[in-house]
Structures are given as structure tokens and as C-alpha cells.
Amino acid sequence: MDPIIRVHDVSKSFRDNLSARKVKALESISLSAEKGEVYGFLGPNGAGKSTTIKLLLNLIRPDSGSVTIAGRSVEERELRRIVGFLPENPYFYEHLTAEELLWFGGQASGMKGSEIKERSMMLLEKTDLLDARKRAIRTYSKGMVQRAGLALALVHDPEVIILDEPMSGLDPFGRRMVSNLIIDMKKAGKTVFFSSHILGDIEKICDKVGIIAEGRLCLEDSLTNLLNYGATLEDIFFAEVEKISVKGN
Amino acid sequence: MKALFSLAAITFKEGIRSRTVYGILIFAIFLMFLNVMISGMMMQDVAKVAVDMALSSLNFVGLLLVFFAGVNLFSKDIERKTIYMVLARPISRSRYILGKFAGISAIIVFSLAILAIFESASIVIMKNGYPAQFLRFSWSALFFSFLLTLISLIVVLSTGFLFASFSSTSFITLVLSIVTYLIGSSANEVKALLEVPHDIGERTSPLLLYCVKAACYIFPNLSLFDIKTEAAHGLFVPLSYILSSIFYGILYSFVMLSLSCIIFKRREFP
């Protein structure tokens, strides 16, 4: 079976504004996630996690290589009907309410009015925003904004959910809520691809793990295989990142 | 179309609820009272001063709306990365531009309609106070002047979109839009000032003349939309002039938006 998310031999560099020098962000990375899998994408700050995610959303384009979701190029606009996305530190129109935000998400994804209302209420309840749904987003706490973003990512019931640091800015209750949502999505057969720094969360909910450092994918395997030898995910993570750092130096 | 409409709708809601728009509208009410006060102090040409002030206020407040509410609403989307939540949907980048433009234009039309009502109210007050001074006054000339001011603001907004489509900060977009407005409003007059000495054999720099002529073609000719003098004196403005000015405005905005779409399609959002 073909993987639902496939990044093949992708390199990406950015031009530094001051020196006009090219800075390599990703170097020949390849990764894949199967349908129904929860993929944890791990890496230190600046490793290339967000760059990879932006490639999956066609917000940036690869210098070389290919990126596909469900066998289709990510450049296809219609593909985004089956993709939900939560950016890192999301920033939304601050004078809108969570209800209006979800209405937009549903409308833009081609949903019917009744369908949007039903999904919105369900998601607002799950994300504990039901009482705050008619308040402007600018009055929300950081955690509430993050939860509103998560509801927006899921409003059109996507097949593939891409979350960039979904746990950042959340308190332990918020983190548990996100973990439970991801587990629910997995149960519903959805594919979840998410980046995180929090190794404990990844260990709890992921089927497969990819570790990236300095723009290179150091390791990709199922969590069961990785933990088979008795080491913790934390040990493996540090060992892999250090290996790349030594090679780089 | 549904996606375009929903984007325009949230842009309108976001803009209309912002403090900038409220502030500008309160300022407009202040300008209305100022118009009544200043016109009332004039011993002669009360109608001319009242109409001139009403139209200038409308233009000034409209420009504040375009620069600080309109252009900002678009460029801040890119700067703050709010654009991610839109582009992650099945919305093409061209539709994003058009939806945003439609939403911001709606804010400008809505705000200008309110302003026009206030400014018209100030003229009604003055007209009732000094009926003899308003014998040549024409409501239709005032209305067409309002309309052309609105079109000129839409044109300025479309140039702002072009700049925002490639610039990385809202400040650069704002500065370029203001410069475009200044050049667009004066290039035709500067060209006329340079051509007159040239036509009677006086020496003018051909390079300067060439540059000014080029600016007239590249930048929007905003003086076309300025019929304040005609409206203030109650002079007749041919309908053909008004229609051709509107056509020019629509065509220019169309070109600006098409260029914005082309640039935006190629742009990356790291």
C-alpha cells in the first residue's frame, strides 16, 4: 500500500536576507506515513520540522524532490479538502469569534451550513470552547487560541491532520485534551502527522517516529521497533541528534 | 465562489470591528462639525467652502482607511502568518487576493457611505442656513464627486495589494502605497508644468520630461478622479467623463490585481 504522506528526497534552502547567502534548511529528506498512522516528528529547534510541514501544505516549495499526500502532489488545491492544519503559535483574525472562525473553515472547505454548525458545536465542546464561542479571539488565552486552531484544523473532518507543535502553550489539561483528540482521530482511521518537543507525548500516542536534526532525517521507524531494545525515546533522541551534530562538525 | 465569498465576509467583519475603523469614523464626525463651523465663519462662497471641505474630508478619511485599515489588513495577514489558516484550505492564491480585496473594498464602500451621509448632512445644515449662497449647488455633482473619490481609493488600494504581494513587511507596503498616491495625484500636473515651457521653445531636460511621462503611464492618474472644483462651483461634469474615469479606475485596478495574483502565486511563506 502506498503511504498517504510521502516526502521523497526533498532539499530546501532559503536565501539569507542580509548576506544573500543560501542557508540549507533540509537536505535530501525522505519520510512516509501510512494511512491511519500517528506520526511523531521530533527534532530540536531549527532542525527543519516546520519547514517540512510547510512543504506538506505547499506554503513553500522544494528545491528538489517531491511531496505527495494520498498520491497527489501537494500543489493540487483540491487536495487541501482532505488536509487539516494547525500552525505553530497560530494567529487568527482577532476580532472574529471561534464560531465565525469555524464557519469560515467549513465554508472555505466547501461544507454545507448545517454540516458546519453540527461539526463546529461538537468540536467547540471537545476543545472546551463552547462557552467562549461568541467571544472575540483577542480575548482568549494562548491555550484557548491553540484549541480554537485545533478545532479549525478539524472542522471539515479531514483525512490527514498536520499539527505543528500542537502542545505548545498548553497546560497539562490542554495537553491531555490534545492527546485524547489525536487518539480519537486515530480510532476514526485518520492519519495524524505532528511535530513536538515533548517526548513523553510522542511516546504515548505515536505509531511511528521520525527524528530530524540539522535538516537531515536521522531516523525513522515504528515506535515499537525503537523501544524494543530497552532504550527510552529520550535516549534514542539525544543519541541520534548528537550523532548528526558530530558529523556536522 | 463560496470560498471567495467567505474570505471576503471574514475580512469585512475583521476590518469593521477594528479600532482603527472606529477611530477614523469618529474623526469623520468631528470633520463634519468642523465643516459646519468653518463654512459658517465665511462671509462669502459659503457653498464652495462647504462642498470643498466635505469632499476633502471624505478623501482624507478615505485615504486613512485605505492605508491604515485596508492595506494593513492584507499585509498584516502575511506578516503575522494569519495567511496560513487561509492557504491551508482549498483556496487558490488568486482567490485569496480577490477575496481579501473584495472584503477590504466592502469596508471602504461601507465606511465611505456613512461618511458621505455625515458630510451631506453638514451641507444640508449650511444650505438651510444660507440658502442664497447655494443657488448653483448641485447634488448630482456632489454625488459624482463622492463616487469618483471612492473609485480613486479602490485604485490606491489595488496598488497597495500589488506592493503587499511581494514586500515582506506592512511598513514597506504602506510607504510604497503613500508614495504611489502622491505621485499619482501630482504626476499629470507636473507633466503639464514641464510641457508648457517645452512647447514654447524653452529648454527643459528631455530626460526629466521622459521620466515624468513614464510616471504618468505607470502610476495611476488620480487627478482624473478629482472633480472637487467642479462640484464646489456647481459646474456641469459630462457623464462621458465620469464613465470613462470609472472605466479607467476599474481597468487599472484589474491590472494591479492581476499582477498581484501572478506574483503571489510564486511567493513562498516560510
Short mmCIF file of C-alpha atoms in Angstrom, two decimals:
data_model
loop_
_atom_site.label_atom_id
_atom_site.label_comp_id
_atom_site.label_asym_id
_atom_site.label_seq_id
_atom_site.Cartn_x
_atom_site.Cartn_y
_atom_site.Cartn_z
CA MET A 1 0.00 0.00 0.00
CA ASP A 2 1.26 3.47 -0.90
CA PRO A 3 1.93 5.76 2.07
CA ILE A 4 -0.64 8.58 2.47
CA ILE A 5 2.10 11.13 3.24
CA ARG A 6 5.26 10.86 1.21
CA VAL A 7 8.25 13.19 1.23
CA HIS A 8 10.84 11.91 -1.22
CA ASP A 9 14.44 13.14 -1.37
CA VAL A 10 13.50 16.73 -0.60
CA SER A 11 16.01 19.53 -0.21
CA LYS A 12 15.18 23.10 0.62
CA SER A 13 17.28 26.17 1.16
CA PHE A 14 16.46 29.78 1.96
CA ARG A 15 18.27 32.92 0.99
CA ASP A 16 19.58 34.86 3.96
CA ASN A 17 18.24 38.41 3.60
CA LEU A 18 21.38 40.16 4.84
CA SER A 19 24.20 38.19 3.25
CA ALA A 20 22.20 36.82 0.26
CA ARG A 21 23.85 33.50 1.16
CA LYS A 22 21.80 30.33 0.79
CA VAL A 23 21.06 28.53 4.04
CA LYS A 24 20.20 24.84 3.78
CA ALA A 25 17.08 24.02 5.77
CA LEU A 26 16.52 20.46 4.55
CA GLU A 27 18.94 18.06 2.92
CA SER A 28 17.59 15.09 0.95
CA ILE A 29 14.98 14.06 3.47
CA SER A 30 12.57 11.21 2.79
CA LEU A 31 9.79 10.13 5.10
CA SER A 32 6.41 8.48 4.87
CA ALA A 33 3.30 7.89 6.95
CA GLU A 34 0.75 5.15 6.31
CA LYS A 35 -3.00 5.69 6.41
CA GLY A 36 -4.36 5.63 9.95
CA GLU A 37 -0.93 6.14 11.49
CA VAL A 38 0.05 8.75 14.09
CA TYR A 39 3.46 10.06 13.04
CA GLY A 40 5.54 11.96 15.59
CA PHE A 41 8.09 14.29 14.06
CA LEU A 42 10.83 15.07 16.54
CA GLY A 43 13.74 17.43 16.43
CA PRO A 44 15.49 20.25 18.26
CA ASN A 45 14.69 23.90 17.49
CA GLY A 46 15.67 24.87 13.96
CA ALA A 47 16.03 21.26 12.85
CA GLY A 48 13.63 21.65 9.91
CA LYS A 49 10.34 20.36 11.37
CA SER A 50 8.25 23.42 10.48
CA THR A 51 9.94 23.67 7.06
CA THR A 52 8.91 20.08 6.30
CA ILE A 53 5.36 20.81 7.46
CA LYS A 54 5.17 23.95 5.30
CA LEU A 55 6.25 21.84 2.33
CA LEU A 56 3.37 19.46 3.04
CA LEU A 57 0.98 22.44 2.89
CA ASN A 58 2.60 23.91 -0.25
CA LEU A 59 3.33 27.12 1.65
CA ILE A 60 6.89 26.72 0.42
CA ARG A 61 8.21 24.61 -2.48
CA PRO A 62 11.08 22.15 -2.50
CA ASP A 63 14.30 22.89 -4.40
CA SER A 64 14.35 19.24 -5.38
CA GLY A 65 12.41 16.08 -4.59
CA SER A 66 8.68 15.51 -4.34
CA VAL A 67 5.97 15.83 -1.71
CA THR A 68 2.68 13.98 -2.05
CA ILE A 69 -0.39 13.34 0.06
CA ALA A 70 -2.73 10.49 -0.90
CA GLY A 71 -0.66 10.04 -4.07
CA ARG A 72 -1.35 13.60 -5.27
CA SER A 73 1.06 16.49 -5.49
CA VAL A 74 0.62 18.96 -2.63
CA GLU A 75 0.39 21.70 -5.27
CA GLU A 76 -3.15 20.49 -6.09
CA ARG A 77 -5.53 22.93 -4.46
CA GLU A 78 -8.39 20.44 -4.10
CA LEU A 79 -6.14 18.12 -2.12
CA ARG A 80 -6.43 20.50 0.82
CA ARG A 81 -10.06 19.44 1.26
CA ILE A 82 -8.73 16.30 2.94
CA VAL A 83 -5.98 18.02 4.91
CA GLY A 84 -6.32 19.82 8.24
CA PHE A 85 -3.52 22.04 9.53
CA LEU A 86 -2.64 23.69 12.81
CA PRO A 87 0.36 26.05 12.53
CA GLU A 88 2.84 26.62 15.32
CA ASN A 89 1.71 29.54 17.54
CA PRO A 90 -1.40 30.15 15.42
CA TYR A 91 -2.52 33.72 14.88
CA PHE A 92 -6.10 34.24 13.75
CA TYR A 93 -8.26 37.24 12.91
CA GLU A 94 -8.55 38.58 16.42
CA HIS A 95 -11.90 40.35 16.10
CA LEU A 96 -13.65 37.18 14.95
CA THR A 97 -15.24 34.71 17.34
CA ALA A 98 -14.35 31.00 17.43
CA GLU A 99 -17.76 30.26 15.90
CA GLU A 100 -17.07 32.60 12.96
CA LEU A 101 -13.61 31.15 12.53
CA LEU A 102 -15.02 27.63 12.20
CA TRP A 103 -17.77 28.89 9.89
CA PHE A 104 -15.05 30.25 7.60
CA GLY A 105 -13.08 27.00 7.79
CA GLY A 106 -16.15 24.98 6.83
CA GLN A 107 -17.28 27.32 4.06
CA ALA A 108 -13.81 27.52 2.56
CA SER A 109 -13.65 23.73 2.53
CA GLY A 110 -16.99 23.50 0.69
CA MET A 111 -19.15 22.23 3.58
CA LYS A 112 -22.89 22.83 3.88
CA GLY A 113 -24.20 25.25 6.53
CA SER A 114 -25.94 22.59 8.64
CA GLU A 115 -22.87 20.36 8.48
CA ILE A 116 -20.62 23.24 9.62
CA LYS A 117 -22.91 24.03 12.55
CA GLU A 118 -23.02 20.43 13.71
CA ARG A 119 -19.24 19.85 13.43
CA SER A 120 -18.46 23.23 14.99
CA MET A 121 -20.59 22.60 18.08
CA MET A 122 -19.07 19.15 18.52
CA LEU A 123 -15.51 20.44 18.18
CA LEU A 124 -16.08 23.50 20.36
CA GLU A 125 -17.37 21.19 23.06
CA LYS A 126 -14.40 18.84 22.68
CA THR A 127 -11.94 21.72 22.85
CA ASP A 128 -13.77 23.25 25.81
CA LEU A 129 -14.60 26.46 23.96
CA LEU A 130 -18.36 26.15 23.86
CA ASP A 131 -18.97 28.89 26.43
CA ALA A 132 -16.40 31.19 24.80
CA ARG A 133 -17.58 30.60 21.23
CA LYS A 134 -19.19 34.03 20.84
CA ARG A 135 -16.24 35.94 22.29
CA ALA A 136 -13.63 37.65 20.09
CA ILE A 137 -10.45 35.59 19.76
CA ARG A 138 -8.38 38.53 21.02
CA THR A 139 -9.86 37.93 24.49
CA TYR A 140 -8.65 34.29 24.51
CA SER A 141 -5.66 32.97 26.42
CA LYS A 142 -2.79 31.37 24.47
CA GLY A 143 -4.12 27.91 25.23
CA MET A 144 -7.61 28.85 24.06
CA VAL A 145 -6.23 30.19 20.76
CA GLN A 146 -4.34 26.92 20.31
CA ARG A 147 -7.54 24.93 20.95
CA ALA A 148 -9.52 27.14 18.54
CA GLY A 149 -6.83 26.44 15.95
CA LEU A 150 -7.19 22.74 16.53
CA ALA A 151 -10.96 22.94 16.09
CA LEU A 152 -10.40 24.89 12.86
CA ALA A 153 -8.00 22.22 11.59
CA LEU A 154 -10.63 19.53 12.19
CA VAL A 155 -13.86 21.29 11.21
CA HIS A 156 -14.01 19.77 7.71
CA ASP A 157 -13.32 16.25 9.03
CA PRO A 158 -10.03 15.84 7.13
CA GLU A 159 -8.35 12.52 6.37
CA VAL A 160 -4.87 13.83 7.05
CA ILE A 161 -4.20 16.12 10.01
CA ILE A 162 -0.92 18.02 10.21
CA LEU A 163 -0.15 19.68 13.51
CA ASP A 164 2.89 21.84 14.12
CA GLU A 165 3.72 21.79 17.85
CA PRO A 166 0.08 21.27 18.91
CA MET A 167 1.02 21.01 22.61
CA SER A 168 2.95 24.28 22.78
CA GLY A 169 1.42 26.83 25.15
CA LEU A 170 -0.99 24.32 26.67
CA ASP A 171 -1.29 23.45 30.34
CA PRO A 172 -1.38 19.75 31.39
CA PHE A 173 -5.17 19.69 30.92
CA GLY A 174 -4.86 21.15 27.45
CA ARG A 175 -2.13 18.67 26.56
CA ARG A 176 -4.28 15.78 27.72
CA MET A 177 -7.17 17.14 25.65
CA VAL A 178 -4.99 17.30 22.51
CA SER A 179 -3.62 13.79 23.17
CA ASN A 180 -7.17 12.47 23.53
CA LEU A 181 -8.22 14.22 20.32
CA ILE A 182 -5.31 12.66 18.44
CA ILE A 183 -6.20 9.22 19.85
CA ASP A 184 -9.85 9.78 18.73
CA MET A 185 -8.65 10.71 15.25
CA LYS A 186 -6.54 7.56 15.08
CA LYS A 187 -9.54 5.49 16.14
CA ALA A 188 -11.53 7.12 13.32
CA GLY A 189 -8.86 5.96 10.85
CA LYS A 190 -7.32 9.40 10.26
CA THR A 191 -3.64 9.97 9.67
CA VAL A 192 -2.02 12.42 12.06
CA PHE A 193 1.39 13.95 11.41
CA PHE A 194 2.61 16.15 14.22
CA SER A 195 5.78 17.76 15.40
CA SER A 196 6.63 18.13 19.04
CA HIS A 197 9.39 18.67 21.55
CA ILE A 198 7.56 16.79 24.23
CA LEU A 199 8.92 13.26 24.05
CA GLY A 200 6.51 11.88 26.64
CA ASP A 201 3.51 12.82 24.49
CA ILE A 202 5.04 11.26 21.41
CA GLU A 203 5.81 8.06 23.30
CA LYS A 204 2.19 7.87 24.47
CA ILE A 205 0.34 8.38 21.22
CA CYS A 206 2.56 7.76 18.18
CA ASP A 207 2.84 4.70 15.97
CA LYS A 208 5.84 5.94 14.06
CA VAL A 209 8.59 8.40 14.84
CA GLY A 210 10.90 10.47 12.65
CA ILE A 211 13.85 12.33 14.17
CA ILE A 212 15.28 15.28 12.29
CA ALA A 213 18.37 17.35 13.13
CA GLU A 214 20.18 20.00 11.11
CA GLY A 215 17.87 19.44 8.17
CA ARG A 216 18.61 15.72 7.91
CA LEU A 217 16.37 12.86 8.89
CA CYS A 218 18.42 10.78 11.35
CA LEU A 219 15.96 8.02 11.99
CA GLU A 220 12.50 6.83 11.05
CA ASP A 221 10.89 3.73 12.49
CA SER A 222 7.84 2.44 14.30
CA LEU A 223 7.79 3.24 17.99
CA THR A 224 7.51 -0.46 18.87
CA ASN A 225 10.71 -1.26 16.95
CA LEU A 226 12.55 1.67 18.52
CA LEU A 227 11.64 0.77 22.06
CA ASN A 228 12.28 -2.96 21.55
CA TYR A 229 15.87 -2.72 22.75
CA GLY A 230 15.01 -1.28 26.16
CA ALA A 231 16.15 2.31 25.49
CA THR A 232 13.72 5.16 26.09
CA LEU A 233 12.69 7.54 23.33
CA GLU A 234 14.63 10.28 25.12
CA ASP A 235 17.87 8.21 24.98
CA ILE A 236 17.34 7.48 21.29
CA PHE A 237 16.54 11.12 20.52
CA PHE A 238 19.67 12.50 22.19
CA ALA A 239 21.90 9.81 20.68
CA GLU A 240 20.61 10.47 17.14
CA VAL A 241 20.83 14.27 17.40
CA GLU A 242 24.35 14.09 18.84
CA LYS A 243 25.43 11.75 16.02
CA ILE A 244 24.32 14.34 13.43
CA SER A 245 25.99 17.19 15.34
CA VAL A 246 29.31 15.28 15.46
CA LYS A 247 29.09 14.53 11.71
CA GLY A 248 28.27 18.17 11.01
CA ASN A 249 31.31 19.37 12.92
CA MET B 1 -17.00 31.31 -5.27
CA LYS B 2 -18.16 30.12 -1.83
CA ALA B 3 -14.58 30.27 -0.54
CA LEU B 4 -14.04 33.71 -2.06
CA PHE B 5 -17.26 35.00 -0.51
CA SER B 6 -16.47 33.57 2.92
CA LEU B 7 -12.98 35.11 2.87
CA ALA B 8 -14.44 38.48 1.83
CA ALA B 9 -17.01 38.17 4.64
CA ILE B 10 -14.48 37.50 7.41
CA THR B 11 -12.19 40.23 6.08
CA PHE B 12 -15.11 42.66 6.24
CA LYS B 13 -16.07 41.58 9.76
CA GLU B 14 -12.48 41.73 10.97
CA GLY B 15 -11.94 45.18 9.47
CA ILE B 16 -15.21 46.74 10.52
CA ARG B 17 -14.72 45.67 14.14
CA SER B 18 -11.20 47.05 14.39
CA ARG B 19 -10.49 50.13 16.49
CA THR B 20 -8.82 51.82 13.52
CA VAL B 21 -12.12 51.97 11.63
CA TYR B 22 -14.00 53.23 14.70
CA GLY B 23 -11.35 55.88 15.29
CA ILE B 24 -11.49 57.03 11.69
CA LEU B 25 -15.29 57.23 11.74
CA ILE B 26 -15.27 59.29 14.95
CA PHE B 27 -12.74 61.58 13.29
CA ALA B 28 -15.17 61.90 10.35
CA ILE B 29 -17.95 63.10 12.65
CA PHE B 30 -15.55 65.67 14.06
CA LEU B 31 -14.76 66.80 10.49
CA MET B 32 -18.48 67.21 9.79
CA PHE B 33 -18.86 69.64 12.71
CA LEU B 34 -15.64 71.36 11.64
CA ASN B 35 -17.11 71.83 8.17
CA VAL B 36 -20.23 73.50 9.60
CA MET B 37 -18.11 75.74 11.84
CA ILE B 38 -15.56 76.82 9.22
CA SER B 39 -18.12 77.33 6.44
CA GLY B 40 -20.24 79.31 8.87
CA MET B 41 -17.33 81.65 9.52
CA MET B 42 -17.02 82.51 5.80
CA MET B 43 -18.63 85.72 4.67
CA GLN B 44 -18.78 84.64 1.03
CA ASP B 45 -18.53 81.47 -1.08
CA VAL B 46 -20.11 79.51 1.77
CA ALA B 47 -21.36 76.81 -0.61
CA LYS B 48 -17.96 76.43 -2.26
CA VAL B 49 -16.15 76.14 1.06
CA ALA B 50 -18.74 73.72 2.49
CA VAL B 51 -18.63 71.40 -0.55
CA ASP B 52 -14.87 71.63 -0.87
CA MET B 53 -14.38 70.80 2.79
CA ALA B 54 -16.89 67.94 2.69
CA LEU B 55 -15.16 66.35 -0.32
CA SER B 56 -11.65 66.91 1.01
CA SER B 57 -12.64 65.40 4.36
CA LEU B 58 -14.11 62.38 2.60
CA ASN B 59 -10.96 61.94 0.54
CA PHE B 60 -8.67 62.35 3.55
CA VAL B 61 -10.61 59.97 5.78
CA GLY B 62 -10.90 57.52 2.87
CA LEU B 63 -7.13 57.58 2.43
CA LEU B 64 -6.61 56.92 6.15
CA LEU B 65 -8.95 53.94 5.78
CA VAL B 66 -7.11 52.62 2.73
CA PHE B 67 -3.63 52.98 4.25
CA PHE B 68 -4.21 52.11 7.88
CA ALA B 69 -7.13 49.72 7.75
CA GLY B 70 -7.16 48.38 4.17
CA VAL B 71 -3.55 47.84 3.17
CA ASN B 72 -2.72 46.78 6.73
CA LEU B 73 -5.43 44.12 6.78
CA PHE B 74 -3.76 42.45 3.83
CA SER B 75 -0.09 42.89 4.63
CA LYS B 76 -0.52 42.00 8.32
CA ASP B 77 -2.03 38.69 7.18
CA ILE B 78 1.35 37.85 5.68
CA GLU B 79 3.43 39.42 8.44
CA ARG B 80 1.58 37.67 11.28
CA LYS B 81 1.19 34.47 9.25
CA THR B 82 -2.61 34.51 9.57
CA ILE B 83 -2.46 33.61 5.91
CA TYR B 84 -1.59 30.01 6.85
CA MET B 85 -5.13 29.38 8.06
CA VAL B 86 -6.46 30.51 4.67
CA LEU B 87 -3.93 28.89 2.34
CA ALA B 88 -4.26 25.58 4.20
CA ARG B 89 -7.82 25.47 2.76
CA PRO B 90 -8.67 24.64 -0.86
CA ILE B 91 -8.41 28.33 -1.79
CA SER B 92 -6.17 29.32 -4.67
CA ARG B 93 -3.82 32.22 -4.10
CA SER B 94 -5.61 34.29 -6.74
CA ARG B 95 -8.89 33.75 -4.91
CA TYR B 96 -7.20 34.74 -1.69
CA ILE B 97 -6.18 38.06 -3.28
CA LEU B 98 -9.63 38.62 -4.78
CA GLY B 99 -11.47 37.65 -1.59
CA LYS B 100 -9.30 39.92 0.51
CA PHE B 101 -9.69 42.76 -1.99
CA ALA B 102 -13.48 42.32 -2.08
CA GLY B 103 -13.66 42.34 1.74
CA ILE B 104 -11.49 45.43 2.14
CA SER B 105 -13.30 47.22 -0.69
CA ALA B 106 -16.59 46.48 1.10
CA ILE B 107 -15.18 48.09 4.27
CA ILE B 108 -14.20 51.18 2.28
CA VAL B 109 -17.58 51.39 0.48
CA PHE B 110 -19.46 50.94 3.78
CA SER B 111 -17.37 53.49 5.68
CA LEU B 112 -17.45 56.00 2.83
CA ALA B 113 -21.22 55.66 2.56
CA ILE B 114 -21.50 56.59 6.25
CA LEU B 115 -19.05 59.45 5.78
CA ALA B 116 -20.95 60.69 2.72
CA ILE B 117 -24.16 60.77 4.79
CA PHE B 118 -22.44 62.83 7.51
CA GLU B 119 -20.84 65.19 5.00
CA SER B 120 -24.14 65.59 3.15
CA ALA B 121 -25.80 66.38 6.48
CA SER B 122 -23.26 69.18 7.05
CA ILE B 123 -24.12 70.59 3.61
CA VAL B 124 -27.86 70.37 4.34
CA ILE B 125 -27.28 72.33 7.57
CA MET B 126 -25.32 75.02 5.71
CA LYS B 127 -27.81 75.09 2.83
CA ASN B 128 -30.68 75.74 5.23
CA GLY B 129 -28.68 78.43 7.00
CA TYR B 130 -27.51 80.24 3.84
CA PRO B 131 -29.96 79.36 1.01
CA ALA B 132 -28.87 82.32 -1.14
CA GLN B 133 -25.29 81.05 -1.25
CA PHE B 134 -26.34 77.64 -2.58
CA LEU B 135 -28.12 78.72 -5.78
CA ARG B 136 -25.60 77.00 -8.07
CA PHE B 137 -25.15 73.99 -5.80
CA SER B 138 -25.79 70.60 -7.44
CA TRP B 139 -26.40 67.38 -5.52
CA SER B 140 -25.59 65.30 -8.61
CA ALA B 141 -22.13 66.93 -8.95
CA LEU B 142 -21.53 66.20 -5.25
CA PHE B 143 -22.66 62.59 -5.67
CA PHE B 144 -20.41 62.03 -8.70
CA SER B 145 -17.51 63.53 -6.82
CA PHE B 146 -18.16 61.12 -3.92
CA LEU B 147 -18.31 58.27 -6.41
CA LEU B 148 -15.05 59.19 -8.17
CA THR B 149 -13.33 59.62 -4.79
CA LEU B 150 -14.43 56.09 -3.92
CA ILE B 151 -13.06 54.74 -7.22
CA SER B 152 -9.74 56.54 -6.68
CA LEU B 153 -9.47 54.93 -3.22
CA ILE B 154 -10.11 51.50 -4.72
CA VAL B 155 -7.35 52.18 -7.25
CA VAL B 156 -4.94 53.17 -4.46
CA LEU B 157 -5.94 50.03 -2.56
CA SER B 158 -5.18 47.87 -5.61
CA THR B 159 -1.66 49.35 -5.82
CA GLY B 160 -1.29 48.56 -2.10
CA PHE B 161 -2.17 44.95 -2.91
CA LEU B 162 0.50 44.83 -5.59
CA PHE B 163 3.13 46.04 -3.11
CA ALA B 164 1.93 43.69 -0.37
CA SER B 165 2.13 40.76 -2.78
CA PHE B 166 5.93 40.97 -2.82
CA SER B 167 7.03 43.00 0.21
CA SER B 168 7.82 41.31 3.48
CA THR B 169 6.60 43.98 5.92
CA SER B 170 3.46 46.06 6.19
CA PHE B 171 5.60 49.17 6.69
CA ILE B 172 7.18 48.88 3.22
CA THR B 173 3.73 48.32 1.70
CA LEU B 174 2.41 51.39 3.49
CA VAL B 175 5.30 53.62 2.38
CA LEU B 176 5.10 52.45 -1.25
CA SER B 177 1.32 52.95 -1.31
CA ILE B 178 1.63 56.50 0.06
CA VAL B 179 4.37 57.33 -2.48
CA THR B 180 2.18 55.95 -5.28
CA TYR B 181 -0.71 58.08 -4.11
CA LEU B 182 1.45 61.21 -4.04
CA ILE B 183 2.92 60.57 -7.50
CA GLY B 184 -0.47 59.54 -8.93
CA SER B 185 -2.12 62.71 -7.66
CA SER B 186 0.51 65.10 -8.98
CA ALA B 187 2.25 63.48 -12.00
CA ASN B 188 -0.21 64.91 -14.50
CA GLU B 189 0.19 68.44 -13.18
CA VAL B 190 3.98 68.13 -13.12
CA LYS B 191 3.88 66.88 -16.72
CA ALA B 192 1.76 69.88 -17.73
CA LEU B 193 4.16 72.26 -15.96
CA LEU B 194 7.11 70.75 -17.84
CA GLU B 195 5.37 70.59 -21.21
CA VAL B 196 4.31 74.23 -21.36
CA PRO B 197 7.87 75.69 -21.40
CA HIS B 198 8.94 72.88 -23.77
CA ASP B 199 6.09 73.69 -26.19
CA ILE B 200 7.05 77.37 -26.41
CA GLY B 201 10.71 76.55 -27.09
CA GLU B 202 12.11 76.93 -23.56
CA ARG B 203 14.75 74.41 -22.55
CA THR B 204 13.59 71.62 -20.26
CA SER B 205 15.51 68.46 -19.54
CA PRO B 206 14.28 65.82 -22.04
CA LEU B 207 15.22 63.10 -19.55
CA LEU B 208 13.09 64.71 -16.84
CA LEU B 209 10.18 65.07 -19.25
CA TYR B 210 10.60 61.44 -20.31
CA CYS B 211 10.63 60.30 -16.66
CA VAL B 212 7.51 62.29 -15.81
CA LYS B 213 5.74 60.95 -18.93
CA ALA B 214 6.69 57.40 -17.93
CA ALA B 215 5.39 58.03 -14.39
CA CYS B 216 2.09 59.19 -15.88
CA TYR B 217 1.71 55.84 -17.65
CA ILE B 218 2.94 53.65 -14.79
CA PHE B 219 1.30 55.32 -11.81
CA PRO B 220 -2.46 55.76 -11.61
CA ASN B 221 -3.66 59.11 -12.86
CA LEU B 222 -5.57 60.03 -9.72
CA SER B 223 -6.21 63.61 -10.84
CA LEU B 224 -8.82 62.12 -13.21
CA PHE B 225 -10.98 61.34 -10.20
CA ASP B 226 -10.69 64.79 -8.69
CA ILE B 227 -13.77 66.83 -9.64
CA LYS B 228 -13.92 68.72 -6.35
CA THR B 229 -13.59 72.12 -8.04
CA GLU B 230 -16.49 71.37 -10.41
CA ALA B 231 -18.64 70.10 -7.54
CA ALA B 232 -17.78 73.10 -5.35
CA HIS B 233 -18.75 75.57 -8.10
CA GLY B 234 -21.78 73.52 -9.16
CA LEU B 235 -20.30 73.10 -12.65
CA PHE B 236 -21.59 70.55 -15.12
CA VAL B 237 -19.45 67.41 -15.48
CA PRO B 238 -20.22 65.37 -18.61
CA LEU B 239 -21.44 61.85 -17.91
CA SER B 240 -19.00 60.53 -20.53
CA TYR B 241 -16.10 61.92 -18.43
CA ILE B 242 -17.41 60.23 -15.30
CA LEU B 243 -17.99 56.91 -17.05
CA SER B 244 -14.57 56.94 -18.73
CA SER B 245 -12.91 57.76 -15.38
CA ILE B 246 -14.73 54.86 -13.72
CA PHE B 247 -13.70 52.58 -16.59
CA TYR B 248 -10.07 53.70 -16.23
CA GLY B 249 -10.22 53.05 -12.47
CA ILE B 250 -11.65 49.56 -12.92
CA LEU B 251 -9.14 48.73 -15.66
CA TYR B 252 -6.18 49.99 -13.61
CA SER B 253 -7.32 48.05 -10.52
CA PHE B 254 -7.79 44.94 -12.67
CA VAL B 255 -4.22 45.20 -13.97
CA MET B 256 -2.85 45.75 -10.44
CA LEU B 257 -4.78 42.77 -9.06
CA SER B 258 -3.74 40.54 -11.97
CA LEU B 259 -0.09 41.41 -11.34
CA SER B 260 -0.60 40.79 -7.60
CA CYS B 261 -2.07 37.34 -8.37
CA ILE B 262 0.85 36.44 -10.65
CA ILE B 263 3.44 37.48 -8.04
CA PHE B 264 1.51 35.92 -5.17
CA LYS B 265 1.26 32.56 -6.93
CA ARG B 266 5.04 32.29 -6.99
CA ARG B 267 5.58 33.57 -3.47
CA GLU B 268 6.66 31.32 -0.60
CA PHE B 269 5.54 31.74 3.01
CA PRO B 270 8.34 30.42 5.22
#
